[in-house]
Short mmCIF file of C-alpha atoms in Angstrom, two decimals:
data_model
loop_
_atom_site.label_atom_id
_atom_site.label_comp_id
_atom_site.label_asym_id
_atom_site.label_seq_id
_atom_site.Cartn_x
_atom_site.Cartn_y
_atom_site.Cartn_z
CA MET A 1 14.73 19.27 -14.15
CA LYS A 2 18.09 19.40 -15.60
CA TYR A 3 19.05 16.21 -17.36
CA CYS A 4 16.80 14.05 -19.61
CA SER A 5 16.00 10.74 -17.97
CA ASN A 6 16.24 9.13 -21.83
CA CYS A 7 19.72 10.24 -22.68
CA GLY A 8 21.23 12.23 -20.01
CA THR A 9 21.81 15.59 -22.13
CA LEU A 10 20.55 18.83 -20.49
CA VAL A 11 17.11 20.00 -21.07
CA GLU A 12 15.43 23.20 -21.69
CA LEU A 13 12.46 24.76 -20.72
CA ARG A 14 10.25 25.69 -23.71
CA VAL A 15 6.86 25.35 -25.37
CA PRO A 16 7.19 22.35 -27.71
CA GLU A 17 5.36 22.32 -31.14
CA GLY A 18 1.81 21.86 -30.81
CA ASP A 19 1.81 22.38 -27.18
CA THR A 20 0.54 25.20 -25.26
CA LEU A 21 2.46 24.83 -22.04
CA PRO A 22 6.39 25.05 -21.08
CA ARG A 23 7.87 21.59 -21.00
CA TYR A 24 11.21 20.28 -20.29
CA VAL A 25 12.35 19.09 -24.11
CA CYS A 26 15.74 17.24 -24.31
CA SER A 27 17.87 19.14 -26.70
CA ALA A 28 19.56 15.86 -28.06
CA CYS A 29 16.90 13.35 -28.43
CA SER A 30 13.48 15.62 -28.23
CA VAL A 31 11.99 13.59 -25.52
CA ILE A 32 9.52 15.85 -23.71
CA HIS A 33 9.27 15.52 -20.17
CA TYR A 34 5.91 15.87 -19.02
CA GLN A 35 5.29 16.80 -15.19
CA ASN A 36 1.66 16.16 -14.18
CA PRO A 37 -0.36 16.01 -11.03
CA LYS A 38 0.13 12.95 -8.41
CA ILE A 39 -3.04 10.77 -8.01
CA VAL A 40 -3.56 10.03 -4.32
CA VAL A 41 -5.81 6.98 -3.77
CA GLY A 42 -7.80 5.67 -0.82
CA CYS A 43 -10.72 4.80 0.82
CA ILE A 44 -12.96 5.24 3.95
CA PRO A 45 -13.07 1.64 5.56
CA GLU A 46 -16.27 0.76 7.49
CA TRP A 47 -17.51 -1.98 9.95
CA GLU A 48 -20.56 -1.58 11.84
CA GLU A 49 -20.80 2.20 11.67
CA ARG A 50 -17.46 2.93 12.61
CA ILE A 51 -14.49 4.32 10.32
CA LEU A 52 -10.99 2.82 10.29
CA LEU A 53 -8.04 5.42 10.35
CA CYS A 54 -4.57 5.20 10.48
CA ARG A 55 -2.09 7.45 12.63
CA ARG A 56 0.85 8.28 10.40
CA ALA A 57 4.33 7.06 10.94
CA ILE A 58 5.96 8.76 8.21
CA GLU A 59 6.18 12.61 7.06
CA PRO A 60 4.09 14.44 6.14
CA ARG A 61 2.24 14.80 9.27
CA HIS A 62 3.77 12.09 11.31
CA GLY A 63 1.47 11.12 14.46
CA LEU A 64 -1.52 12.64 12.89
CA TRP A 65 -4.82 10.48 11.68
CA THR A 66 -6.00 9.86 8.19
CA VAL A 67 -7.82 7.41 6.11
CA PRO A 68 -5.69 4.56 4.20
CA SER A 69 -4.17 6.38 1.06
CA GLY A 70 -1.35 6.91 -1.03
CA PHE A 71 0.04 7.62 -4.32
CA MET A 72 -1.41 5.36 -7.07
CA GLU A 73 1.24 3.33 -8.84
CA ASN A 74 1.59 2.69 -12.50
CA ALA A 75 -0.12 -0.65 -14.10
CA GLU A 76 -3.44 -0.14 -11.31
CA THR A 77 -6.60 1.15 -11.28
CA LEU A 78 -7.85 3.67 -8.84
CA ALA A 79 -9.85 0.82 -6.76
CA GLN A 80 -6.87 -1.67 -6.99
CA GLY A 81 -4.53 1.53 -5.62
CA ALA A 82 -7.08 2.24 -2.74
CA GLU A 83 -7.09 -1.54 -1.85
CA ARG A 84 -3.55 -1.76 -2.08
CA GLU A 85 -2.76 1.17 0.15
CA THR A 86 -5.48 -0.10 2.80
CA LEU A 87 -3.33 -3.25 2.72
CA GLU A 88 -0.17 -1.66 3.27
CA GLU A 89 -1.04 1.13 5.69
CA ALA A 90 -3.59 -1.13 8.05
CA ASN A 91 -3.13 -4.78 6.96
CA ALA A 92 -6.93 -4.91 6.24
CA ARG A 93 -8.62 -6.05 3.66
CA VAL A 94 -11.59 -4.63 2.25
CA GLU A 95 -14.34 -4.82 -0.39
CA MET A 96 -14.12 -1.71 -2.46
CA GLY A 97 -17.40 0.50 -3.02
CA GLU A 98 -18.77 3.31 -4.96
CA LEU A 99 -16.57 6.24 -5.56
CA TYR A 100 -17.04 8.75 -3.06
CA SER A 101 -14.87 11.88 -3.71
CA ILE A 102 -12.17 13.53 -6.07
CA TYR A 103 -10.88 16.72 -4.71
CA ASN A 104 -8.30 18.94 -6.77
CA LEU A 105 -5.21 20.23 -4.89
CA PRO A 106 -3.34 22.43 -7.61
CA HIS A 107 -1.23 24.28 -5.03
CA ILE A 108 0.32 20.61 -4.68
CA ASN A 109 -0.16 19.23 -7.91
CA GLN A 110 -2.28 16.49 -6.45
CA VAL A 111 -5.89 14.88 -7.14
CA HIS A 112 -7.34 12.85 -4.15
CA VAL A 113 -9.74 9.93 -4.89
CA LEU A 114 -11.52 8.64 -1.96
CA PHE A 115 -14.17 5.18 -2.23
CA ARG A 116 -16.19 3.99 -0.05
CA ALA A 117 -15.16 0.62 1.35
CA ARG A 118 -16.44 -2.37 3.43
CA LEU A 119 -13.79 -3.99 6.13
CA LEU A 120 -13.88 -7.79 5.62
CA ASP A 121 -12.81 -8.68 8.78
CA LEU A 122 -11.28 -7.19 12.11
CA ASP A 123 -8.02 -8.60 11.36
CA PHE A 124 -6.08 -5.37 10.71
CA SER A 125 -2.91 -3.78 12.68
CA PRO A 126 -0.28 -0.89 11.50
CA GLY A 127 1.44 -1.25 8.32
CA ILE A 128 4.84 -0.09 8.07
CA GLU A 129 3.82 3.56 7.31
CA SER A 130 1.30 3.56 10.42
CA LEU A 131 1.74 4.01 14.23
CA ASP A 132 -1.49 2.53 14.98
CA VAL A 133 -4.80 1.79 12.99
CA GLU A 134 -8.38 2.04 15.04
CA LEU A 135 -11.84 1.69 14.42
CA PHE A 136 -13.65 5.09 15.36
CA HIS A 137 -17.53 6.05 15.54
CA GLU A 138 -18.26 9.57 14.38
CA THR A 139 -18.37 11.04 17.93
CA GLU A 140 -14.70 9.47 18.57
CA ILE A 141 -13.12 11.09 15.42
CA PRO A 142 -9.98 12.74 16.38
CA TRP A 143 -11.08 16.00 14.17
CA ASP A 144 -8.14 18.27 15.52
CA THR A 145 -5.64 15.71 14.92
CA LEU A 146 -6.70 14.61 11.24
CA ALA A 147 -3.40 14.75 9.10
CA PHE A 148 -5.05 16.77 6.02
CA ARG A 149 -7.92 19.05 5.08
CA VAL A 150 -8.29 16.73 1.96
CA ILE A 151 -9.48 13.97 4.34
CA HIS A 152 -11.27 16.26 6.97
CA GLU A 153 -14.06 17.52 4.62
CA PRO A 154 -15.18 14.13 2.91
CA LEU A 155 -15.43 12.51 6.56
CA ARG A 156 -17.64 15.41 7.68
CA ARG A 157 -19.55 14.97 4.73
CA TYR A 158 -19.61 11.31 4.68
CA PHE A 159 -21.19 11.12 8.21
CA GLU A 160 -23.88 13.85 7.53
CA GLU A 161 -24.72 11.96 4.52
CA ARG A 162 -24.87 8.58 6.05
CA ARG A 163 -27.28 9.78 9.15
CA GLN A 164 -29.55 11.35 6.09
CA GLY A 165 -29.13 7.61 4.53
CA LYS A 166 -28.07 8.84 1.49
CA LEU A 167 -24.38 8.80 0.24
CA GLY A 168 -23.75 10.64 -2.85
CA PHE A 169 -20.57 11.69 -4.97
CA HIS A 170 -18.29 14.74 -4.58
CA MET A 171 -16.04 16.92 -6.20
CA GLY A 172 -13.91 19.83 -5.00
CA THR A 173 -10.87 21.90 -4.84
CA ILE A 174 -8.83 22.40 -1.64
CA GLU A 175 -6.88 25.56 -2.29
CA ALA A 176 -3.68 26.74 -0.44
CA PHE A 177 -3.94 28.69 2.95
CA ARG A 178 -3.83 31.83 2.49
CA LYS A 179 -1.35 33.81 4.59
#
């Protein structure tokens, strides 16, 4: 960051008084520009033991499969964001269920939040960010072409717990790949 979005003056990176971390601070109007993790919200939409997945029409990971999800917007709740993303990416209407997982991705400054959800009907189709949307039984999931590790782990756990008849809540951290 070079310029203040409030007044256009150059900013400087320093620890503001009363803070503990370096922040971009405007040298003219003193606005502190916080840079915080982005929240990604989504859901695992289910219909008769099948899961709705979207094949991405955008980068990153164009052409690979994922659950409907995306960045949370201002003025919406976590569940509203997940519901909106499902409508945008799959033209699908869902009844939001319980919170299923929260995964931290500190290496890319993101937090991923997934809900369980129930499709309200079979009237779905690819949204502008999807090449295709499809319902998959567990044995049909394209595991080798899932777009993100943060989707792979919760889906595997979801199916395992569903077989056991006990879906829980999970929280974890996914670290960067080591080279």
